[in-house]
mmCIF file of C-alpha atoms (C1' of nucleotides) in Angstrom:
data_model
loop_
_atom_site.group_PDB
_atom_site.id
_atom_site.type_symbol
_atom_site.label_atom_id
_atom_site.label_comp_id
_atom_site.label_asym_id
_atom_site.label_seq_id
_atom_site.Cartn_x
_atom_site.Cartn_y
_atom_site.Cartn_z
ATOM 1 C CA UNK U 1 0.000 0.000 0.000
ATOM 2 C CA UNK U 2 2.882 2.353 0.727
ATOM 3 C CA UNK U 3 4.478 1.458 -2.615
ATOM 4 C CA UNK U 4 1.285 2.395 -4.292
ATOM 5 C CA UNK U 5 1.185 6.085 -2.946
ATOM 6 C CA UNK U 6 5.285 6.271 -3.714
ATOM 7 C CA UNK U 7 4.407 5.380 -7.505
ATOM 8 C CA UNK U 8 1.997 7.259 -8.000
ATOM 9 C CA UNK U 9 3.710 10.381 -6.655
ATOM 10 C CA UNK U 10 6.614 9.118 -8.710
ATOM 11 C CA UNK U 11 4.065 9.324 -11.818
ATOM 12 C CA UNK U 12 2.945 12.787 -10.623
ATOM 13 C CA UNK U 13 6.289 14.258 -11.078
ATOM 14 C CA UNK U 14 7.072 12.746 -14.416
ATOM 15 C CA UNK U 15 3.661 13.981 -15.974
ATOM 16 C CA UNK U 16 4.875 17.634 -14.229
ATOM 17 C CA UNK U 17 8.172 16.972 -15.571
ATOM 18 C CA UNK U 18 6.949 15.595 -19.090
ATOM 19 C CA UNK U 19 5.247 19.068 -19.777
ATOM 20 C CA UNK U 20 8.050 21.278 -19.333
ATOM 21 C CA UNK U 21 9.650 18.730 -21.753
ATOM 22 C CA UNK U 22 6.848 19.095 -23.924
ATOM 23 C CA UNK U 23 6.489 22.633 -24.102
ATOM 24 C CA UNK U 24 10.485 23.369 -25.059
ATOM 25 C CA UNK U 25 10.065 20.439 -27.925
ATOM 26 C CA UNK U 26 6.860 22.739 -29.517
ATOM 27 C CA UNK U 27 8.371 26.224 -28.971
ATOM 28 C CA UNK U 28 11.372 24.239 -31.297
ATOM 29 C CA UNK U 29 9.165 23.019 -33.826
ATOM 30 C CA UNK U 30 5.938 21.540 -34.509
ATOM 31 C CA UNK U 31 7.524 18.235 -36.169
ATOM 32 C CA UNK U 32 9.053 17.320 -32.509
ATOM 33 C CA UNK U 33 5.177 17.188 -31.015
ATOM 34 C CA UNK U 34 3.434 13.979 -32.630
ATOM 35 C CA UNK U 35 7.221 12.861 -31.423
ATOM 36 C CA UNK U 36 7.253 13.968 -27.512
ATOM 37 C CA UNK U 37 3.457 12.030 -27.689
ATOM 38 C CA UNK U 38 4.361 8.626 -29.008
ATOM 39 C CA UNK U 39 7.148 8.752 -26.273
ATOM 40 C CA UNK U 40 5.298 9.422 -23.531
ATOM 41 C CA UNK U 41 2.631 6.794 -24.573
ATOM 42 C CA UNK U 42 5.376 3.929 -25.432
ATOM 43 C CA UNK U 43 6.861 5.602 -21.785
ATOM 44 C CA UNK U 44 3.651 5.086 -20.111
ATOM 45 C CA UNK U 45 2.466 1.933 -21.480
ATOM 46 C CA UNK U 46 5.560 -0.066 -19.955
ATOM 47 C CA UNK U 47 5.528 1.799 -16.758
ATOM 48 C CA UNK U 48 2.081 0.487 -15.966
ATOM 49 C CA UNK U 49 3.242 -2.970 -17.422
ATOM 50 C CA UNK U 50 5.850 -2.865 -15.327
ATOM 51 C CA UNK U 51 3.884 -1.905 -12.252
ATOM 52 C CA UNK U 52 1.378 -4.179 -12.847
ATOM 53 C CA UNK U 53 3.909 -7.111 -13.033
ATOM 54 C CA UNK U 54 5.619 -6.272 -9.518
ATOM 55 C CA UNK U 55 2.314 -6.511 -8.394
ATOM 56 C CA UNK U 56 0.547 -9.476 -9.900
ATOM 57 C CA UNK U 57 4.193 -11.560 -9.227
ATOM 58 C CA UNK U 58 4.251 -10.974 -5.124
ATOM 59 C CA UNK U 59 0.798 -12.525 -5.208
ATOM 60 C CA UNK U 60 1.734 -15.075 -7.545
ATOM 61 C CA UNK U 61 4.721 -16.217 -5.747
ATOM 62 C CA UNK U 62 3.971 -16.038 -2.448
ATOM 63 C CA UNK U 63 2.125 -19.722 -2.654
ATOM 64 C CA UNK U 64 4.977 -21.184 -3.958
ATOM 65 C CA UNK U 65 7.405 -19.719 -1.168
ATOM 66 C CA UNK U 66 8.837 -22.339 1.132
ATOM 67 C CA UNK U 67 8.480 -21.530 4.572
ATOM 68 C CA UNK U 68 11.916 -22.350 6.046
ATOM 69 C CA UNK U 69 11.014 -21.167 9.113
ATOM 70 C CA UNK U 70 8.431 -23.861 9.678
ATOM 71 C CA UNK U 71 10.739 -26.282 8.654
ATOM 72 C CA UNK U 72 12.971 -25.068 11.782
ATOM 73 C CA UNK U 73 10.126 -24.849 13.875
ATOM 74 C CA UNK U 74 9.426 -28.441 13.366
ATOM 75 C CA UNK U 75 13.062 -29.074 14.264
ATOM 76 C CA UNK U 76 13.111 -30.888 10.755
ATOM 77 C CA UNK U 77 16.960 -31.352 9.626
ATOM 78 C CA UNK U 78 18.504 -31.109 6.666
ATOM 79 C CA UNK U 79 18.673 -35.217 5.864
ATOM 80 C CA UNK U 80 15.173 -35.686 6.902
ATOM 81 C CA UNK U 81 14.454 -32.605 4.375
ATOM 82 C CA UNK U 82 16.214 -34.484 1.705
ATOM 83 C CA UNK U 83 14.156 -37.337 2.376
ATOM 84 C CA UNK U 84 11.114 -35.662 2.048
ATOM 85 C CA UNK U 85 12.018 -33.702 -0.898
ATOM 86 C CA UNK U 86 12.516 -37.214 -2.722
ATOM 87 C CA UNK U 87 9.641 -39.055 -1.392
ATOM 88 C CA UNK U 88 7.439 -36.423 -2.820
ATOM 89 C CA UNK U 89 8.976 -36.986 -6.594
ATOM 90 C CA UNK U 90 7.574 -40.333 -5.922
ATOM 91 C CA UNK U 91 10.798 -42.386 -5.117
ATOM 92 C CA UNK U 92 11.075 -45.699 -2.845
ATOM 93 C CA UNK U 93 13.284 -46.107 0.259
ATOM 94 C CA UNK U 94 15.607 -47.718 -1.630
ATOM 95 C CA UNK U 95 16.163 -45.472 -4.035
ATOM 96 C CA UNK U 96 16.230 -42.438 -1.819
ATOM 97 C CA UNK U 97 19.466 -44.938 -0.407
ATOM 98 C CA UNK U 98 20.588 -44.855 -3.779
ATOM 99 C CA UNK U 99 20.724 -41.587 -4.576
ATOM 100 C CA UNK U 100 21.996 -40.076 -1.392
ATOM 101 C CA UNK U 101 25.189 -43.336 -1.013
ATOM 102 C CA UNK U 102 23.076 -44.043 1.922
ATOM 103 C CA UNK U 103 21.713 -47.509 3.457
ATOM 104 C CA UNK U 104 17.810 -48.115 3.022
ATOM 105 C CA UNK U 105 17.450 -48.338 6.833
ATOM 106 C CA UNK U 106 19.069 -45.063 6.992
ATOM 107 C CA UNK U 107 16.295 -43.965 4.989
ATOM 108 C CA UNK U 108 13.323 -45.675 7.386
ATOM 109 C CA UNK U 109 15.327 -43.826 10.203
ATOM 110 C CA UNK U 110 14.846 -40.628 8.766
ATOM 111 C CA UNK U 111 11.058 -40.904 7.343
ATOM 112 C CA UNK U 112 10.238 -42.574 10.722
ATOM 113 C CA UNK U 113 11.422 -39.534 12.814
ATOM 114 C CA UNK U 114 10.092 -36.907 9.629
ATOM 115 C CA UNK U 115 6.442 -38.831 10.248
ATOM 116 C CA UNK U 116 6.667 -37.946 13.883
ATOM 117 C CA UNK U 117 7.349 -34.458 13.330
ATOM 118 C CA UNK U 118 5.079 -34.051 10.646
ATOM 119 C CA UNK U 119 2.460 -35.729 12.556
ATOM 120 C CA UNK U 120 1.704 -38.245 9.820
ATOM 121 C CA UNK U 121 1.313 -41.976 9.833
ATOM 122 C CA UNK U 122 2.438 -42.655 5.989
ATOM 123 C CA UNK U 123 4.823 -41.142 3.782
ATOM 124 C CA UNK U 124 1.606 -39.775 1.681
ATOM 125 C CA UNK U 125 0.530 -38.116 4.183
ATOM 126 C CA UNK U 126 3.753 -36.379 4.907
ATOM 127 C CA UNK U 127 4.018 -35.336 1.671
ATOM 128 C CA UNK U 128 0.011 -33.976 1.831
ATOM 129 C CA UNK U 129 0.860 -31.996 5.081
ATOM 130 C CA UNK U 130 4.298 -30.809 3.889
ATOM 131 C CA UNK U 131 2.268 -29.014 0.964
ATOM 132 C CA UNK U 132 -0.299 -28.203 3.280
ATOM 133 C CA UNK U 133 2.363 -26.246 5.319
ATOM 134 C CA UNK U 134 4.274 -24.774 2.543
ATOM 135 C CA UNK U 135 7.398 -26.879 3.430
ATOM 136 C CA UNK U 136 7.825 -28.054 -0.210
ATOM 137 C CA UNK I 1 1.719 -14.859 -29.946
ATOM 138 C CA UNK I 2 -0.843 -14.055 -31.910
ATOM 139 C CA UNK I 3 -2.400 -12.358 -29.478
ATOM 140 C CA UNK I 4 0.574 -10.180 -28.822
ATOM 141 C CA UNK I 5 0.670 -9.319 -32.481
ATOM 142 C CA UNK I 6 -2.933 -8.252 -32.381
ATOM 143 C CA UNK I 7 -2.433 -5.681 -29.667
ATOM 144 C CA UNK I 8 0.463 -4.056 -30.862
ATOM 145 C CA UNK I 9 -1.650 -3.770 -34.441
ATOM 146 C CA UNK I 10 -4.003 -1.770 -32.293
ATOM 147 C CA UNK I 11 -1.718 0.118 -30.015
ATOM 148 C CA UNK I 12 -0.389 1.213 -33.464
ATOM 149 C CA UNK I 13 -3.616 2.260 -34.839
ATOM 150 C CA UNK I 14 -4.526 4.268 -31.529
ATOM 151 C CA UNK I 15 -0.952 6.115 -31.594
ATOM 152 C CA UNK I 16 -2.089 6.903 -35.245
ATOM 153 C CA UNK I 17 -5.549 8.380 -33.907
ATOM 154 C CA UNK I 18 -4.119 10.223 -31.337
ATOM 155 C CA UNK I 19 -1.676 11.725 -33.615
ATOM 156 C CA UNK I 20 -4.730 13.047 -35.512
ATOM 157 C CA UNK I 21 -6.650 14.261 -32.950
ATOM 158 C CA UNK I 22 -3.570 16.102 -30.963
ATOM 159 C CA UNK I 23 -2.990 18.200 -34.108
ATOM 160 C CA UNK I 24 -6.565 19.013 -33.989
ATOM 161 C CA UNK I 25 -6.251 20.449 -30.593
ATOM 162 C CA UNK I 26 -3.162 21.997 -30.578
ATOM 163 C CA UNK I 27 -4.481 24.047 -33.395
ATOM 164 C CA UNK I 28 -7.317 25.331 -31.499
ATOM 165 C CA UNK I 29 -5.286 26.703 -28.715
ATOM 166 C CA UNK I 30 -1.934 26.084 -26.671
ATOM 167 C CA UNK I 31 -3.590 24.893 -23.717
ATOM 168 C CA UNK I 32 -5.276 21.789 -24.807
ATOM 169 C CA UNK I 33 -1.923 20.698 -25.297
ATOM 170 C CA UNK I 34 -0.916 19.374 -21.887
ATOM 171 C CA UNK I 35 -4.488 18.024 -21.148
ATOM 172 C CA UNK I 36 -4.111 16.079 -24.752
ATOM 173 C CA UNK I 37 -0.201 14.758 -23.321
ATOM 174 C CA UNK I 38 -1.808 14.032 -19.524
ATOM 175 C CA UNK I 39 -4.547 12.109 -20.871
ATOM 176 C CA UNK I 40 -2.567 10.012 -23.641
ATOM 177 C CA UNK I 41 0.043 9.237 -21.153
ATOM 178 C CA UNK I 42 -2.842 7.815 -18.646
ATOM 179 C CA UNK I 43 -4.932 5.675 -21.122
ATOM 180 C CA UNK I 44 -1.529 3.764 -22.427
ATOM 181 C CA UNK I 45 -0.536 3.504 -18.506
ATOM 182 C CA UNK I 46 -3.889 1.914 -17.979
ATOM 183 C CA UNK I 47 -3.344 0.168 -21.154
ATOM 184 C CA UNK I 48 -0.098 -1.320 -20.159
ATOM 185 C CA UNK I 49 -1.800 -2.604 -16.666
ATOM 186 C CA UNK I 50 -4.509 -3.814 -18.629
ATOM 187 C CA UNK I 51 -2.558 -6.204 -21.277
ATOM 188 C CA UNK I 52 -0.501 -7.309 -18.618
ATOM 189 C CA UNK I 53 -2.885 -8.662 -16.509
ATOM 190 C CA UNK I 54 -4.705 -10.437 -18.868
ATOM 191 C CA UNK I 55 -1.238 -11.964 -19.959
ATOM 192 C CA UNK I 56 -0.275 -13.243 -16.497
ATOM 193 C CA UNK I 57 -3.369 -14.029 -15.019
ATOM 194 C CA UNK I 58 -3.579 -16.769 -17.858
ATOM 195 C CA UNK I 59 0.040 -17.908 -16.253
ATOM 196 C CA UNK I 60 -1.280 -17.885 -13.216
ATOM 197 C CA UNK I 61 -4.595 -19.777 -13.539
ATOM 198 C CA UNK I 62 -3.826 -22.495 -15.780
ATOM 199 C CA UNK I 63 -2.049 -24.727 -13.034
ATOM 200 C CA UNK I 64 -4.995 -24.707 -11.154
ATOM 201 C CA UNK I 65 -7.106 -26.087 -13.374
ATOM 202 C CA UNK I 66 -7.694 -29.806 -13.797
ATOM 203 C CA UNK I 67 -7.231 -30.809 -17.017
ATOM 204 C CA UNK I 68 -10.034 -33.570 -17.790
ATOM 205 C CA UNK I 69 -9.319 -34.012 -21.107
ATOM 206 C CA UNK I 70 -6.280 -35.486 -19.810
ATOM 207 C CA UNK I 71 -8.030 -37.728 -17.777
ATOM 208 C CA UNK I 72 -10.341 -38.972 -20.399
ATOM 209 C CA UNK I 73 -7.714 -39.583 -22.868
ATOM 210 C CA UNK I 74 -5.376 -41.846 -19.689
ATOM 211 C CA UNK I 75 -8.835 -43.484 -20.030
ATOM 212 C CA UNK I 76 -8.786 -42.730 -15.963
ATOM 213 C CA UNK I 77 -12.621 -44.405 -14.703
ATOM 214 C CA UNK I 78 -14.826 -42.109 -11.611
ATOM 215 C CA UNK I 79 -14.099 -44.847 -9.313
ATOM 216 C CA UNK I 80 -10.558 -44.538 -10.298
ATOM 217 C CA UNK I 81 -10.405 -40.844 -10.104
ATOM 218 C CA UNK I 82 -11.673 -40.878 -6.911
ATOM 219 C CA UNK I 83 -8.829 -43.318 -5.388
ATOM 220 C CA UNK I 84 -6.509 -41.072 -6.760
ATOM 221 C CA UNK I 85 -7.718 -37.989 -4.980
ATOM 222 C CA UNK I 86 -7.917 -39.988 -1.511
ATOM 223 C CA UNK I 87 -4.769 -41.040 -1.947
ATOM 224 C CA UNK I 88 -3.179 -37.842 -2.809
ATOM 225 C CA UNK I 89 -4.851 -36.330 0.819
ATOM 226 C CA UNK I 90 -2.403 -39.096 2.565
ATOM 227 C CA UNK I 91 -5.357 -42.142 3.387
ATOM 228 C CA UNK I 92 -4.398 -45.667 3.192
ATOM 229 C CA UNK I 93 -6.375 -48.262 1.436
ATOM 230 C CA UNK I 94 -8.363 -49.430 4.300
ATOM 231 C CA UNK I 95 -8.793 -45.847 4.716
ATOM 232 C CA UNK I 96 -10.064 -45.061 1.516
ATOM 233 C CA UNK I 97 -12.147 -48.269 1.890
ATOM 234 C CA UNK I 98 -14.309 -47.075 4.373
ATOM 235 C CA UNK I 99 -14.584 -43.593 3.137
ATOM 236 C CA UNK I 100 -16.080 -45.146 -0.373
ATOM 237 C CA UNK I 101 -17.827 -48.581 1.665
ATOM 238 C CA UNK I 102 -15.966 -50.580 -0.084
ATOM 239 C CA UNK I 103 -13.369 -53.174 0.285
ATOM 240 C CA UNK I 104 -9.691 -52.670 0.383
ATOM 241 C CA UNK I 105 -9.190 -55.476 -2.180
ATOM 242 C CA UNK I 106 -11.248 -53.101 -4.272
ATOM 243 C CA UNK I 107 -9.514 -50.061 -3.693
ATOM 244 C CA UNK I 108 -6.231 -52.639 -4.443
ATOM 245 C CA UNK I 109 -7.769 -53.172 -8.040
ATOM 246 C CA UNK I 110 -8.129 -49.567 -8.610
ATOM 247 C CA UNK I 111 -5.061 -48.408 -7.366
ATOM 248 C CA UNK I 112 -3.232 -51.612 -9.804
ATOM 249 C CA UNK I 113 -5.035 -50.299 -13.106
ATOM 250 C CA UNK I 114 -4.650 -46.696 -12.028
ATOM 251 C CA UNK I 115 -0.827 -47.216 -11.875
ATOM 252 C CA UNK I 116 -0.843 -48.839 -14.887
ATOM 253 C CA UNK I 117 -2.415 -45.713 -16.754
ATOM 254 C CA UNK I 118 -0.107 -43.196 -14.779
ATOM 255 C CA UNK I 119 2.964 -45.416 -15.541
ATOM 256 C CA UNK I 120 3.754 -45.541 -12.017
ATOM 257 C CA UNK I 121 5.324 -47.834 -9.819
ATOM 258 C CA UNK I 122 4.191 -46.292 -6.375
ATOM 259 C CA UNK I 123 1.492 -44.485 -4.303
ATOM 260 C CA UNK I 124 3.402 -41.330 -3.890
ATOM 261 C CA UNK I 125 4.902 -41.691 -7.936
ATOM 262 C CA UNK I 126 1.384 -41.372 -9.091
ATOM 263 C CA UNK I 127 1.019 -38.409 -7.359
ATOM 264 C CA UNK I 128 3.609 -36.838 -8.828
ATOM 265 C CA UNK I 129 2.594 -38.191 -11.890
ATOM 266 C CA UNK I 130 -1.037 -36.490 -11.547
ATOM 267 C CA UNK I 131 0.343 -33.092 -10.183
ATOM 268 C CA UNK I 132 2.539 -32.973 -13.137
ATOM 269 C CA UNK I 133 -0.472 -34.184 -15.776
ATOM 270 C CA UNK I 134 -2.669 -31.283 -13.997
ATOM 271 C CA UNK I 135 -5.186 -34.174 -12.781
ATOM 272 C CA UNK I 136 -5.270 -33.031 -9.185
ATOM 273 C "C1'" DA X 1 36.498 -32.116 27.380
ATOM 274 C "C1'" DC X 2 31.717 -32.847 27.873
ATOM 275 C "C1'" DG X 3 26.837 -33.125 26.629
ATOM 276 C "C1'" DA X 4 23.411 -32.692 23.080
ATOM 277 C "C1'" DC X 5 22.073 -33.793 18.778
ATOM 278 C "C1'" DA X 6 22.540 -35.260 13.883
ATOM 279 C "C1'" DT X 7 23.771 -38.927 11.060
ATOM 280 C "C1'" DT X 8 24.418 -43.436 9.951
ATOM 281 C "C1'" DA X 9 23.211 -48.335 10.193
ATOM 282 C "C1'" DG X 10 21.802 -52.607 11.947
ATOM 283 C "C1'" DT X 11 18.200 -56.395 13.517
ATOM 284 C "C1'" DA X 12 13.675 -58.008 14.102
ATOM 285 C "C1'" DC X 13 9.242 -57.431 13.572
ATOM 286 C "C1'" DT X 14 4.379 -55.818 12.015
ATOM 287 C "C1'" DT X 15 1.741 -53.560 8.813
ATOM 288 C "C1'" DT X 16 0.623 -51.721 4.170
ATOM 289 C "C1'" DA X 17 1.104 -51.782 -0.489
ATOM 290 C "C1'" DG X 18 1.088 -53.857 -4.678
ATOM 291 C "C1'" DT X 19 0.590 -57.928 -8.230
ATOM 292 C "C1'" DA X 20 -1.729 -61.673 -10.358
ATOM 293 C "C1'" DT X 21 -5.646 -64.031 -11.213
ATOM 294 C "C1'" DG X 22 -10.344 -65.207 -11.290
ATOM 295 C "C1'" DA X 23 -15.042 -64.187 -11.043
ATOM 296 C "C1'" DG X 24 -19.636 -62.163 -10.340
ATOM 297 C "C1'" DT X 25 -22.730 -57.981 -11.207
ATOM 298 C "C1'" DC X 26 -24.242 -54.020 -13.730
ATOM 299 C "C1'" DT X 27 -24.620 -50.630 -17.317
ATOM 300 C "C1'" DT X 28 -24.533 -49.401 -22.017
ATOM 301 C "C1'" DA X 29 -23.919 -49.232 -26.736
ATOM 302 C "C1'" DA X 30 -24.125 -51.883 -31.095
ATOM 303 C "C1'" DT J 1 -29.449 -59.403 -26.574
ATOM 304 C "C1'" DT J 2 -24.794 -59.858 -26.494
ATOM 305 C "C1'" DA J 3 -20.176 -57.971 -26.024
ATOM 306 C "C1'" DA J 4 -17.397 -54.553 -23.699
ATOM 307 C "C1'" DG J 5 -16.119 -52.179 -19.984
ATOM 308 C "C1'" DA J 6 -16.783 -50.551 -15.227
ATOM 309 C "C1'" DC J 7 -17.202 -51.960 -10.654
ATOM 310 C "C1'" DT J 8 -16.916 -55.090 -7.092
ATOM 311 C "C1'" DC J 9 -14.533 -58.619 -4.187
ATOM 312 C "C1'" DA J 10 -11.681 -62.642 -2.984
ATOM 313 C "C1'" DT J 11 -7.363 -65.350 -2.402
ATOM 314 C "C1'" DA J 12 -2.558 -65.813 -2.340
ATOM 315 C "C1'" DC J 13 1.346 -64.069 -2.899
ATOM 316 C "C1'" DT J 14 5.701 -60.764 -2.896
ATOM 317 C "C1'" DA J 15 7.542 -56.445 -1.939
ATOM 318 C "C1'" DA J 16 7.751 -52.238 0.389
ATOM 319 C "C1'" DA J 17 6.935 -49.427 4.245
ATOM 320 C "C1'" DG J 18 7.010 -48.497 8.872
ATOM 321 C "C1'" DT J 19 8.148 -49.298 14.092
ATOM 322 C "C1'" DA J 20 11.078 -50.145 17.861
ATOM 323 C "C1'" DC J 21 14.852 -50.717 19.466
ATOM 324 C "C1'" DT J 22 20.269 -50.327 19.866
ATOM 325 C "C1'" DA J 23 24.552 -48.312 18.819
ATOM 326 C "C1'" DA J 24 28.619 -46.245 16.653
ATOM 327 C "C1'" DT J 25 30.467 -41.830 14.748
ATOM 328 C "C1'" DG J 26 30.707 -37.063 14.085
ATOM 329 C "C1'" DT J 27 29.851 -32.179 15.001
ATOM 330 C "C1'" DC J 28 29.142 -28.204 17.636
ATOM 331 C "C1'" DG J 29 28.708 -25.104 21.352
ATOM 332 C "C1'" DT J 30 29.735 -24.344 26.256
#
DNA sequence: ACGACATTAGTACTTTAGTATGAGTCTTAA
DNA sequence: TTAAGACTCATACTAAAGTACTAATGTCGT
């Protein structure tokens, strides 16, 4: 809301500044004028695309943020994030193992403590209250 | 692309009618002149806002939407469909058996042939699979 | 140096998940 | 009405997943 008010003061004293501009460029010649106007509309049109996309982007990203301050508050560590991050793209314990050089048991150790944090009783449902709390 | 293509035709056309119509005024006295800049340089501001919005918004709506054309053509059943969406919220079998009244060797046969249509070997692979397909 | 905690890994066990197969019922379109 | 497909359920498996321990390192701050 702030940033509103600052832009449009900001567009205030660019219109103010655009007709002194505008006024030298006529007193020089009338061939300048159709000029000075197709430059302030080109000028115009991409500072309100411009606007509108800082906007329209902090709503659109904000869903997607990951919220790694939940993930501290749940005391979740960086293996059992790992482990999470690769059950959700759908991959066994074993091949979690696999891709981290680490032992499938090493695996169950981690989802079984990331289930108790996360309050779930399967790895689906981990993954279904990870999203749910914006930790992936 | 098109699209794009289309507006910038008509941007063009409205530059070429404003053109016009600011020789008009400034004929008919100096001080139309700034009001003619002011209000040019507001309509392609509100222009710029305008296209842009309607550009991203598309970006931004389109993966929420289920796609059920996709579903039809994986030849995904209700029954199926349904499985899939309990499963994705983190329920077991026996779960999802008692949500539907049915039995668990039932929900086995439709989570089998709904693998087999995803191409996926697990649970939590076919709900990657769906997320990615825009099914869920 | 000590305690706390993360990481790793094992064994042993129970519980789910998933496959394969067969079969009965029901709807629907040819 | 008959064939196809959807839906249901069962049995008998095998394969994962998950739990409950125990325990050895390693790291980090006090």
């Amino acid at each position: 809301m702030k940033k509103t008010i600052l832009i449009f003061s900001a567009l205030i004293v660019a219109l103010l500044v655009l007709f002194q501009l505008s006024k030298y460029s006529i007193i020089s010649g009338d061939l300048n004028t159709e000029f000075v106007i197709a430059v302030i509309a080109i000028i115009f049109f991409f500072i309100g695309v411009y606007i509108n996309k800082q906007s329209l982007q902090k709503n659109k990203e904000l869903p997607y943020e990951i919220d790694h301050k939940k993930i501290e508050s749940l005391e979740i560590s960086k293996r059992e994030y790992e482990v999470l991050k690769l059950m959700t793209s759908g991959l066994s314990n074993k091949e979690i193992a696999n891709q981290l050089f680490l032992s499938e048991s090493t695996i169950k150790s981690h989802a079984s403590s990331l289930f108790v944090k996360l309050n779930a009783k399967r790895r689906t449902q981990a993954i279904q209250k990870a999203k749910a709390l914006q930790i992936i």
